[in-house]
Coordinates of C-alpha atoms in Angstrom, one line a residue:
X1 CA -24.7 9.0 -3.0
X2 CA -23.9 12.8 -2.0
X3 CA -20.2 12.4 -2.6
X4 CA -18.9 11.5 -6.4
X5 CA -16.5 9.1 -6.4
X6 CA -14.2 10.2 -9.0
X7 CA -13.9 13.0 -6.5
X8 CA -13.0 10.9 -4.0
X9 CA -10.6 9.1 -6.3
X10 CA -8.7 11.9 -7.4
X11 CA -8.6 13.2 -3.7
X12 CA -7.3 9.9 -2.5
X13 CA -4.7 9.9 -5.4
X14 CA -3.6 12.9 -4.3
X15 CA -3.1 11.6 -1.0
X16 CA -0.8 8.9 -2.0
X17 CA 1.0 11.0 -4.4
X18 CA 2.0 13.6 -1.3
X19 CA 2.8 9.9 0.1
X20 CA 5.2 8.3 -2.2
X21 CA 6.6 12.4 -2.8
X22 CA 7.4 12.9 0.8
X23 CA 9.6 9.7 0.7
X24 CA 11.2 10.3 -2.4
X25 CA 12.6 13.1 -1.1
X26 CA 13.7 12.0 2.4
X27 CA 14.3 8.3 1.2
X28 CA 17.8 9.0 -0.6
X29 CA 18.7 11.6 1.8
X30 CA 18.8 9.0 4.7
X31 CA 20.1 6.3 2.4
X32 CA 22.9 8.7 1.9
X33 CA 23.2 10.7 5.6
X34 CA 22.5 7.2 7.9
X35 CA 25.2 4.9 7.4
X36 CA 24.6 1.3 6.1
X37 CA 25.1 -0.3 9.6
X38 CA 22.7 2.2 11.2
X39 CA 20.5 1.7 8.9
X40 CA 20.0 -2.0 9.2
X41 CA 19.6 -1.5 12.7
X42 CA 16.8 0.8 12.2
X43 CA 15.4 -2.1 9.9
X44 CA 15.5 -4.5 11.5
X45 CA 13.7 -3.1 14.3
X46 CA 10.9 -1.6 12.3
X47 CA 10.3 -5.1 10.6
X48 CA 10.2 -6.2 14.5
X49 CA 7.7 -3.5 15.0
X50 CA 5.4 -4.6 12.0
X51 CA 5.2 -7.9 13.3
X52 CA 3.5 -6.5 16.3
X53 CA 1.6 -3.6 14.8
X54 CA -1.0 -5.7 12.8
X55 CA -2.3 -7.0 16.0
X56 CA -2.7 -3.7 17.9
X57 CA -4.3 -2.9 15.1
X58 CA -6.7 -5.5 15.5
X59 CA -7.8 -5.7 12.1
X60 CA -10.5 -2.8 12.9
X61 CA -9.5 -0.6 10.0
X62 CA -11.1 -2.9 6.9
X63 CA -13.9 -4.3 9.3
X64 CA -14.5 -0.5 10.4
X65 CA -14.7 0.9 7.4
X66 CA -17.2 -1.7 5.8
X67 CA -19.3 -1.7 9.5
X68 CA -19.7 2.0 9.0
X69 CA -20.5 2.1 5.5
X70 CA -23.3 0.1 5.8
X71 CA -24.8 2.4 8.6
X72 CA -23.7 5.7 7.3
X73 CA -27.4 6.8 7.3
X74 CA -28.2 5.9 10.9
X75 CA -26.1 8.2 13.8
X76 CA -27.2 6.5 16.5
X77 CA -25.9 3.1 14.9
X78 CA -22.5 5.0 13.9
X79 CA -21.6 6.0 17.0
X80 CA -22.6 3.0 18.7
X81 CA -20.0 1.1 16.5
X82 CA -17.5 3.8 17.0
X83 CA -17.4 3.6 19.9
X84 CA -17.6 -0.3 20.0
X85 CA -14.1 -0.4 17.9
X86 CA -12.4 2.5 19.4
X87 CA -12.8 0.3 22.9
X88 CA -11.4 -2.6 21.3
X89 CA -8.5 -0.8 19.9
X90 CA -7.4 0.5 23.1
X91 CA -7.7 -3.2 24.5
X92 CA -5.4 -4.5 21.7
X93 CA -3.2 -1.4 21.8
X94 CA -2.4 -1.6 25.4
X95 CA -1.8 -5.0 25.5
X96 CA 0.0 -5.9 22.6
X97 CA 2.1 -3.0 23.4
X98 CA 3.0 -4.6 27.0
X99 CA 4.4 -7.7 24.4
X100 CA 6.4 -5.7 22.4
X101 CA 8.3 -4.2 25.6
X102 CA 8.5 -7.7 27.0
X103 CA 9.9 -8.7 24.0
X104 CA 12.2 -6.1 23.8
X105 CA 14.0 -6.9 27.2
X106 CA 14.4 -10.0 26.5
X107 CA 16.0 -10.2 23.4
X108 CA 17.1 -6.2 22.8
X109 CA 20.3 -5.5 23.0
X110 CA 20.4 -2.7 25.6
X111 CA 22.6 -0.2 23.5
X112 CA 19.2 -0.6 21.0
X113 CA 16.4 0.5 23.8
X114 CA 16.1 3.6 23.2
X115 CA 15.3 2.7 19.0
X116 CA 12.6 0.1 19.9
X117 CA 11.3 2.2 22.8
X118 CA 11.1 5.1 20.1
X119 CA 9.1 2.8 17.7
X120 CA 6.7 1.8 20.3
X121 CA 5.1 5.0 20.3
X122 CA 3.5 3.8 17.0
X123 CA 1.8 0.1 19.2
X124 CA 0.6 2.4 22.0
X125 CA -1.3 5.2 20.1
X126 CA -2.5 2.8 17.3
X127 CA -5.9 2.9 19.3
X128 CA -6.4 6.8 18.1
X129 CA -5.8 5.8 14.4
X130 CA -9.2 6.6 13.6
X131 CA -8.9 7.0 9.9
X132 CA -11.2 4.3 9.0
X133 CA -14.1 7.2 9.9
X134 CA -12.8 9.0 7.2
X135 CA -12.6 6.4 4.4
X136 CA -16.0 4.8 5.4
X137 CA -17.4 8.9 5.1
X138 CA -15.3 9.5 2.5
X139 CA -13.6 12.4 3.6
X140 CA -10.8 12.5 1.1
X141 CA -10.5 16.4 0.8
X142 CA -9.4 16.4 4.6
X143 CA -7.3 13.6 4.5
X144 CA -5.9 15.4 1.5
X145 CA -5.0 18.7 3.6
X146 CA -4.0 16.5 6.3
X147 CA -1.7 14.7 4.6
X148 CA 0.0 17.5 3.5
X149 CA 0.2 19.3 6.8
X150 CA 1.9 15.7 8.4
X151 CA 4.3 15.4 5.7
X152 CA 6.1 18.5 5.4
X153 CA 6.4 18.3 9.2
X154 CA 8.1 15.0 8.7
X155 CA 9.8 16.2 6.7
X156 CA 11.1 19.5 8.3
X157 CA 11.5 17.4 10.9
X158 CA 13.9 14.9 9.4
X159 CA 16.2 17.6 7.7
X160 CA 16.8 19.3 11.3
X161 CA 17.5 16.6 13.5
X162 CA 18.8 13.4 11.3
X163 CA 22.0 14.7 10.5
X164 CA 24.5 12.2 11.7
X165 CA 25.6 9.1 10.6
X166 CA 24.0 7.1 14.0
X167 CA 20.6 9.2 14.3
X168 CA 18.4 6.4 14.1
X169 CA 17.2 7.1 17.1
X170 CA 16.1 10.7 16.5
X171 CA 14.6 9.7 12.9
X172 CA 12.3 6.6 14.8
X173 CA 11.5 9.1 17.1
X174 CA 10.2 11.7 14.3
X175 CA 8.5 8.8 12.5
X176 CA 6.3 8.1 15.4
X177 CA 5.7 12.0 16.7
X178 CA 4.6 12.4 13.4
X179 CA 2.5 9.7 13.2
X180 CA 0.6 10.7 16.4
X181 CA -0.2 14.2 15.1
X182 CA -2.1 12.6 12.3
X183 CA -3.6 10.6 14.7
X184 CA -5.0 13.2 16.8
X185 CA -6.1 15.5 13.9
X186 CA -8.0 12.8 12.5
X187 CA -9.8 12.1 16.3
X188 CA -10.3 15.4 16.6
X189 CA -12.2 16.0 13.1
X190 CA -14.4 12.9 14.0
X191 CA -15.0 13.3 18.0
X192 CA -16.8 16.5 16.1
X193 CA -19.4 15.1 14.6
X194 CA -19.6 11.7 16.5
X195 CA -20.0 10.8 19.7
X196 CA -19.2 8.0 22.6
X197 CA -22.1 6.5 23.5
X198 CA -22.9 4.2 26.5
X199 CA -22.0 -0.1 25.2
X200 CA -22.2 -3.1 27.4
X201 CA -19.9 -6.1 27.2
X202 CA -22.0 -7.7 25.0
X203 CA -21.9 -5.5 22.4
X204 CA -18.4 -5.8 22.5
X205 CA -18.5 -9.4 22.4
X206 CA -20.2 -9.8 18.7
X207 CA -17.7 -8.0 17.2
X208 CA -14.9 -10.0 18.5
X209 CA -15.7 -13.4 16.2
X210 CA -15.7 -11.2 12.7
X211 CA -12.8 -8.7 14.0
X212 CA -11.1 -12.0 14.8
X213 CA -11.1 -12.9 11.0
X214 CA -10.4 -9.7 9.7
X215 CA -7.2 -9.5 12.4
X216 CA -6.0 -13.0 10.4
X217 CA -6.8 -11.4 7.3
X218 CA -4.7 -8.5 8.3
X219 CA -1.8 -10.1 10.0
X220 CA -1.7 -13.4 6.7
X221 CA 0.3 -10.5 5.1
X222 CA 3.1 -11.1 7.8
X223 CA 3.8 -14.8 6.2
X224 CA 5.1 -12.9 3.1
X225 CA 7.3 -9.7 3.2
X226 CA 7.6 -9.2 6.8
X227 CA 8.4 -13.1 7.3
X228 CA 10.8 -12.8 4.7
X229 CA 12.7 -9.8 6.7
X230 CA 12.4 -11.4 10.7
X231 CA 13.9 -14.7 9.2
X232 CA 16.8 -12.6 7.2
X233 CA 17.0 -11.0 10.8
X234 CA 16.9 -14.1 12.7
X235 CA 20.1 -14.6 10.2
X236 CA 21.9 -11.4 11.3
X237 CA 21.5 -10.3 7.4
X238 CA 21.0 -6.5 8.4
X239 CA 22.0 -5.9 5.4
X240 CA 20.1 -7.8 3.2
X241 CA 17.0 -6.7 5.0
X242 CA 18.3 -2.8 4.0
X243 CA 18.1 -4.3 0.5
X244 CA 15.0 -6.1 0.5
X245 CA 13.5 -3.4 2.3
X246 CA 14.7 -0.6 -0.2
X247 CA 13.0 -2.6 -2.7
X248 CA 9.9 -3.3 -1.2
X249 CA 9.3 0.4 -0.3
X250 CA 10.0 1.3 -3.6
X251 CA 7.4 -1.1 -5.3
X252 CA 4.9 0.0 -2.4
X253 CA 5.1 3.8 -3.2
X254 CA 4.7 3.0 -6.7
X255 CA 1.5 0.8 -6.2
X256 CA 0.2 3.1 -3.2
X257 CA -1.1 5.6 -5.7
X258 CA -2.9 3.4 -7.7
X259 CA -4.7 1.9 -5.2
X260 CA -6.5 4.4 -4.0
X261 CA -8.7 3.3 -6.8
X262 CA -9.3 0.1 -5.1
X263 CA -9.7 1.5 -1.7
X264 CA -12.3 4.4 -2.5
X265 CA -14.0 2.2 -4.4
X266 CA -14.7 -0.5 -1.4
X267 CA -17.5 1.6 0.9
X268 CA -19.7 2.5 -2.7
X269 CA -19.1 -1.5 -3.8
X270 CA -20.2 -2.4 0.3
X271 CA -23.2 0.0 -0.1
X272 CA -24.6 -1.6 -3.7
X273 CA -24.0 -4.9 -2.7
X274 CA -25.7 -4.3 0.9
X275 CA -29.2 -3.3 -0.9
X276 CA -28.6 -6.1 -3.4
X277 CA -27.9 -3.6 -6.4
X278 CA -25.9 -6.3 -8.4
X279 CA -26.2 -3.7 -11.6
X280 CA -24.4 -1.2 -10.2
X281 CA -22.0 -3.1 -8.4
X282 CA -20.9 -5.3 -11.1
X283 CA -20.4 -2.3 -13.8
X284 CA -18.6 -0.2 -10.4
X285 CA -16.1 -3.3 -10.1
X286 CA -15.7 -3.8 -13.9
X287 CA -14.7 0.1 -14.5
X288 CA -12.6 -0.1 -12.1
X289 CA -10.5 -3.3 -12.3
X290 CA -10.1 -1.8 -16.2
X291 CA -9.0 1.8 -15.0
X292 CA -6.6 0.1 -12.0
X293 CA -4.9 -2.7 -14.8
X294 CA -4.3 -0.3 -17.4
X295 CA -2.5 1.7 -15.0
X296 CA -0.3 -0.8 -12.3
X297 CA 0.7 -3.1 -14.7
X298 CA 2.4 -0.9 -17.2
X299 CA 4.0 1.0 -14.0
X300 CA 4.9 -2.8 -13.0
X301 CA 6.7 -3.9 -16.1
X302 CA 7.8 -0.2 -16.4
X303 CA 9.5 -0.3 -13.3
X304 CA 11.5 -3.4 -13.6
X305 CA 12.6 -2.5 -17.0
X306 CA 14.5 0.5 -14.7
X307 CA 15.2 -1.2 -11.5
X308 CA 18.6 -0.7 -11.5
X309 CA 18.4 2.6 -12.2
X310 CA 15.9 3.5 -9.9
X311 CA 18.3 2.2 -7.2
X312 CA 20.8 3.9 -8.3
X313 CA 18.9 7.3 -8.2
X314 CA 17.0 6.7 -4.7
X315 CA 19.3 5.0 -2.5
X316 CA 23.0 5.3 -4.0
X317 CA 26.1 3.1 -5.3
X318 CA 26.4 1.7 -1.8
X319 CA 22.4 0.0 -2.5
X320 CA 23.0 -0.6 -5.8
X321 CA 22.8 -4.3 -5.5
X322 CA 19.0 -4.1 -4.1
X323 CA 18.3 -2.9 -8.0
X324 CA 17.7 -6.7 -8.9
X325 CA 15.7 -7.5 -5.9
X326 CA 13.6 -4.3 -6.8
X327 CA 13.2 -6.1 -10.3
X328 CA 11.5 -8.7 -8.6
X329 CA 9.1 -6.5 -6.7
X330 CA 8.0 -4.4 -10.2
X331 CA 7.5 -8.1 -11.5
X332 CA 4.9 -8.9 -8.4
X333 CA 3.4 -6.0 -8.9
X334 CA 1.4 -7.6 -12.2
X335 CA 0.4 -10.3 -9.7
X336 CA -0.6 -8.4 -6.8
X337 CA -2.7 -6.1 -8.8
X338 CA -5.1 -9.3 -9.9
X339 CA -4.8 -10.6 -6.1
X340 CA -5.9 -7.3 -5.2
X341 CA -8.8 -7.1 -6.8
X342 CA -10.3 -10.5 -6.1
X343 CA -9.5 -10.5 -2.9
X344 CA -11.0 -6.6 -1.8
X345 CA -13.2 -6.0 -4.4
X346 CA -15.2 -9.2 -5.0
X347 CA -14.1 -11.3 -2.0
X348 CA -13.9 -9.3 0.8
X349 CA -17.0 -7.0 -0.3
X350 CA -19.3 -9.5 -0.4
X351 CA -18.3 -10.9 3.0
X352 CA -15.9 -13.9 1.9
X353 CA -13.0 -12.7 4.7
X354 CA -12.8 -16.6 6.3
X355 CA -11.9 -17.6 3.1
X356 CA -9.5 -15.1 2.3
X357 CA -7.7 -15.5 5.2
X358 CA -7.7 -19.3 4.8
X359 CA -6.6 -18.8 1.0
X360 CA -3.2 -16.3 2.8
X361 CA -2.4 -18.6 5.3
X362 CA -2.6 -21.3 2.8
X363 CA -0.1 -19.4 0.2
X364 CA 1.8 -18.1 4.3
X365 CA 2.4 -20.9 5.6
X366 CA 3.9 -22.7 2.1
X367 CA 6.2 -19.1 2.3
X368 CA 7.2 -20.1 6.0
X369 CA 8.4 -23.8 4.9
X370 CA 10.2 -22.7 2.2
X371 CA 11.5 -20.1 4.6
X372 CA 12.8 -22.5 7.1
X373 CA 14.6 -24.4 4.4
X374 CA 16.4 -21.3 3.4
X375 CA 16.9 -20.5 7.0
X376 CA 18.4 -23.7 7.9
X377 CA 20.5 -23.7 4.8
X378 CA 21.6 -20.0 5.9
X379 CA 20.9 -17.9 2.7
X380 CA 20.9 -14.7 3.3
X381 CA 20.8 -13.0 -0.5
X382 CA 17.4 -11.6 -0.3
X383 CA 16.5 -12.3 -3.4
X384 CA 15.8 -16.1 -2.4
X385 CA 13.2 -15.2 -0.1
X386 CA 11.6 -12.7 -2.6
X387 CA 11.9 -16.1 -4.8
X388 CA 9.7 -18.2 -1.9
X389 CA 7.2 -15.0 -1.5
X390 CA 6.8 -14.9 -5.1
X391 CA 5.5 -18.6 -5.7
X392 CA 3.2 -18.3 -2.6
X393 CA 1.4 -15.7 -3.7
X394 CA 1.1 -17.2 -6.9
X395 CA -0.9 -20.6 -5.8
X396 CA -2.7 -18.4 -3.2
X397 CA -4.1 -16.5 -7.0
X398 CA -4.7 -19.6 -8.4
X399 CA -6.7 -20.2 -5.2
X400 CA -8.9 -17.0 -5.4
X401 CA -9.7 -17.7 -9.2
X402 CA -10.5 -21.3 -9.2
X403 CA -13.1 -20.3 -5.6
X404 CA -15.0 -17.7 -7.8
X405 CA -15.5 -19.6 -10.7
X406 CA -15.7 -22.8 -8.7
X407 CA -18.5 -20.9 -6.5
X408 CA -20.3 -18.9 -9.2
X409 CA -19.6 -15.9 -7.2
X410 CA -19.9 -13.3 -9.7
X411 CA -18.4 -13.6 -13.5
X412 CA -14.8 -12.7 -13.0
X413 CA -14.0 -13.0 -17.4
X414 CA -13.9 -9.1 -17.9
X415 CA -11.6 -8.5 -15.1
X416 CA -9.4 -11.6 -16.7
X417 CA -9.9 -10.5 -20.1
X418 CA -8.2 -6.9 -19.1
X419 CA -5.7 -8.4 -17.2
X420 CA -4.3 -10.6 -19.7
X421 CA -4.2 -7.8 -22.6
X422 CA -2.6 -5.3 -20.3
X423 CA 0.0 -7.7 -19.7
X424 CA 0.5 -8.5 -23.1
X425 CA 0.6 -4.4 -24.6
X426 CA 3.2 -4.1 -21.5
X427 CA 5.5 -7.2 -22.6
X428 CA 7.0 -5.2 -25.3
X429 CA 8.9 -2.8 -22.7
X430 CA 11.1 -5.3 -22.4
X431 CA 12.1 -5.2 -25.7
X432 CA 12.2 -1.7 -26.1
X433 CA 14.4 -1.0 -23.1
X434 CA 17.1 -3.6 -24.0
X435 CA 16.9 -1.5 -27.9
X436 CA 17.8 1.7 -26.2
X437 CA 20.7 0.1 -23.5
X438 CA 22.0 -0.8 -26.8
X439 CA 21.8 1.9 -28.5
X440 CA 22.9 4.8 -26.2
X441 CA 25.9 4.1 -23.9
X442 CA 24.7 1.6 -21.3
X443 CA 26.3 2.9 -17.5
X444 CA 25.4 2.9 -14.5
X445 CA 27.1 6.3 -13.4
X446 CA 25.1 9.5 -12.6
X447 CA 25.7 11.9 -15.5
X448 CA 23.6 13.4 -18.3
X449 CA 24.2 10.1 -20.3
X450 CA 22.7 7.9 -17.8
X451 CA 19.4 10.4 -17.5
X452 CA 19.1 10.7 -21.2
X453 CA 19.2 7.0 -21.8
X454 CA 16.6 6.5 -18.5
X455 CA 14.3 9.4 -19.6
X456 CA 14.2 7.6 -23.4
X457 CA 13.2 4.7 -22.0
X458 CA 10.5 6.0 -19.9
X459 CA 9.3 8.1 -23.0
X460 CA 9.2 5.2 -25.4
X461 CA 7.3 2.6 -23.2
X462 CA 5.0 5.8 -22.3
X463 CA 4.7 6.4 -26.5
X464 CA 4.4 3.3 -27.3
X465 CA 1.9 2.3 -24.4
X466 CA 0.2 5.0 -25.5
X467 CA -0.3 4.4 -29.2
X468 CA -1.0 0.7 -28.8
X469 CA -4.1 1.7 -26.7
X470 CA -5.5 4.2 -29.3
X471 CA -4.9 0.8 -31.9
X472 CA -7.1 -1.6 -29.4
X473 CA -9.1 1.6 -29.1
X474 CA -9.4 0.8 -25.3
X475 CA -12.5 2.1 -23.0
X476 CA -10.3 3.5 -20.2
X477 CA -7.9 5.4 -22.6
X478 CA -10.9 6.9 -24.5
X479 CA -13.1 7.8 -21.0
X480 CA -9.5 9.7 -20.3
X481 CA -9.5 11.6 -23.6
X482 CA -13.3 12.3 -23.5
X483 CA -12.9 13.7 -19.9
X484 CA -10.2 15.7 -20.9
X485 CA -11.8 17.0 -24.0
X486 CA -15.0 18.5 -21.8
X487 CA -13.0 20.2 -19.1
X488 CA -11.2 22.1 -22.2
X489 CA -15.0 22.8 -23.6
X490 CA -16.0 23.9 -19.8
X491 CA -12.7 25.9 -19.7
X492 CA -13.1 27.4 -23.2
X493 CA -16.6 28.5 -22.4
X494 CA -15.9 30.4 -19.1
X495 CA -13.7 32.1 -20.6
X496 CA -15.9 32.6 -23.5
X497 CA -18.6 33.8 -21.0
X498 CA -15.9 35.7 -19.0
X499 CA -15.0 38.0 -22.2
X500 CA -18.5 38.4 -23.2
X501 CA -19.6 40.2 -19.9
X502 CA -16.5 41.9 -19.8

């Protein structure tokens, strides 16, 4: 393959590093500048919006990337299913945009159109998001750049016109401008090297059954978080859906740059396991469900040894009570990271999507009973629907393991074996946090005492993470080490060489 993929990888880390930086920043200043009726407005309509974004999407960003992965060699087959999904897209875009303005006359406020009109900028374009090109290509030096350029423009954007209270509308407005720019930068890269090409119904019409799946794959997702927000809507919770959604973007920036592992990884495991190259695909998925456990589950357990804190530091004293609903999020995290992997890197690789999106709907639909009951017993602490979430997504797990083995699929025991010692060098942060909380002054008040006691306890579990992997004398530590060794030796040398011509 031309491109490495540790390249790739550290490209694509980048690129959700500049992600979860670009919201740290503007995160707590809107937490702090919109005020917290505004704000659960603005939430509630963009967990409106998500409902309908999945299906304008059509599912065509997974399927693309895999379709053009496996013809990446072939131009004349590339553009043909370009040009295939981009007609699709605009179908679903169009149309499921039409729905979302029905919807929004008929059960909008009209003091709220101009918010939901704002944020159906994002359904109407969705046919332009192209960037399914770039991963299949793997183009993760321009989405890098691109990124970049999109971000600080958000985030210019944000400081100069969000400045009241009420601006909801101007900050919707900013989200999807700027989401359109990178868009059309994107389009325009691609539309350069590939081009329309004539189609006929037909070939529209094959893709339709497969997209179909991959849009219920896409959308199951909606029976979890995003149910859990339109029912504490449907509730008028606003703001318990500010909470839950504080949390849940937290634990989504922290996983986001992690799984760019996962995601760069798909088109190379698609590509092996297209010419039948079990060898390399099997030591490809081993390395990296090792490298992506020994990093998201200490961040996991990290994370919820800190919630509080991290609350408190993000969002303010007026969100602080979202801190143990963010707790339960870092906890998921350990579970997702398993789901993640059997689901997109064994799974979904080697075509299994039907019964992926049989084994979400499965795990969805027991969220939406349990859902109801709550609904119709009229909780609205979010934390009760994280609860319902949380023990879906568990038998859904259960599911995905006891289908491989059941199935013979591929031996899944390395990927267990990692998982459960990760977990179980991790534990210990527990312990270690409530030593330190016990030891320093335990507040939750935003003074050198507080950062002293949160920077110990990052320090410690980082230490002590640290050590216990030299003691287990673990691959992906030592790799790291090794790596880091040889770019000092390359470093030392060019210098070396540098001196001696000089």
């Amino acid at each position: 393959m031309a491109k490495n993929i540790k390249v790739n990888a550290l490209a694509s880390v980048l690129v959700r590093v500049f992600n979860i930086l670009f919201p740290l920043i503007t995160g707590p200043y809107l937490a702090r500048i919109l005020s917290k009726e505004a704000y659960g407005e603005f939430n509630v309509a963009n967990s409106i919006l998500n409902l309908f974004i999945p299906f304008a999407a059509f599912g065509i960003y997974s399927y693309g990337i895999r379709s053009i992965s496996r013809v990446k060699n072939n131009i004349k087959e590339i553009s043909k299913n370009f040009t295939v999904l981009f007609s699709i897209n605009l179908i679903s875009s169009l149309g499921i945009g039409i729905l979302y303005i029905g919807y929004m006359f008929l059960n909008v406020n009209s003091n709220m159109y101009m918010l939901y009109i704002a944020l159906s900028i994002q359904i109407f374009t969705q046919f332009v998001s192209i960037e399914w090109m770039n991963e299949a290509f793997e183009n993760y030096g321009f989405i890098l750049f691109k990124t970049l350029f999109v971000r600080v423009l958000m985030l210019v954007s944000i400081f100069a016109f969000v400045k009241k209270a009420d601006d909801i509308v101007n900050y919707a407005f900013i989200l999807s401008i700027t989401n359109l720019v990178n868009y059309l930068i994107s389009f325009y890269y691609i539309k350069r090297k590939v081009k329309f090409v004539k189609i006929e119904l037909k070939d529209i019409l094959i893709h339709i059954k497969p997209l179909i799946g991959m849009l219920l794959l896409a959308n199951s997702y909606m029976l979890y978080t995003a149910l859990d927000r339109a029912v504490l809507s449907l509730l008028d919770a606003k703001i318990s859906v500010s909470y839950y959604t504080f949390a849940l973007s937290i634990a989504q920036l922290i996983t986001s740059v992690v799984y760019s592992i996962i995601v760069v990884s798909i088109p190379r495991l698609s590509y092996y396991h297209g010419n039948s190259d079990e060898k390399n695909y099997t030591e490809l998925l081993n390395q990296v469900a090792r490298t992506f456990l020994f990093l998201v589950i200490p961040m996991g357990i990290g994370l919820s040894c800190v919630s509080d804190e991290v609350m408190l530091i993000y969002a303010g004293e007026k969100y602080l009570e979202a801190g143990f609903i963010l707790k339960l999020f870092s906890l998921r995290i350990v579970m997702w990271a398993l789901d993640q992997l059997l689901a997109n890197q064994v799974l979904f690789v080697r075509g299994y999507e039907k019964n992926i999106t049989a084994f979400y709907f499965i795990g969805g639909f027991l969220n939406l009973i349990l859902n109801i009951v709550l609904l119709k017993l009229k909780v609205v602490q979010a934390e009760y629907f994280v609860y319902t979430t949380l023990f879906s997504e568990i038998v859904v797990l259960i599911i995905q393991i006891y289908f491989i083995t059941k199935r013979n699929i591929i031996s899944i025991n390395e990927i267990l074996k990692s998982y459960v010692k990760y977990i179980l060098c991790a534990i210990p942060f527990f312990a270690i946090t409530y030593g330190i909380n016990h030891t320093l002054k335990y507040s939750l008040n935003l003074n050198l005492q507080f950062f002293v006691r949160v920077l110990a306890i990052i320090v410690s579990c980082v230490l002590y993470y640290f050590i216990i992997m030299l003691i287990t004398k673990d691959k992906i530590l030592f790799v790291t080490l090794d790596g880091i060794k040889n770019k000092f030796r390359v470093i030392k040398y060019k210098l070396k060489s540098k001196k001696y011509k000089g």
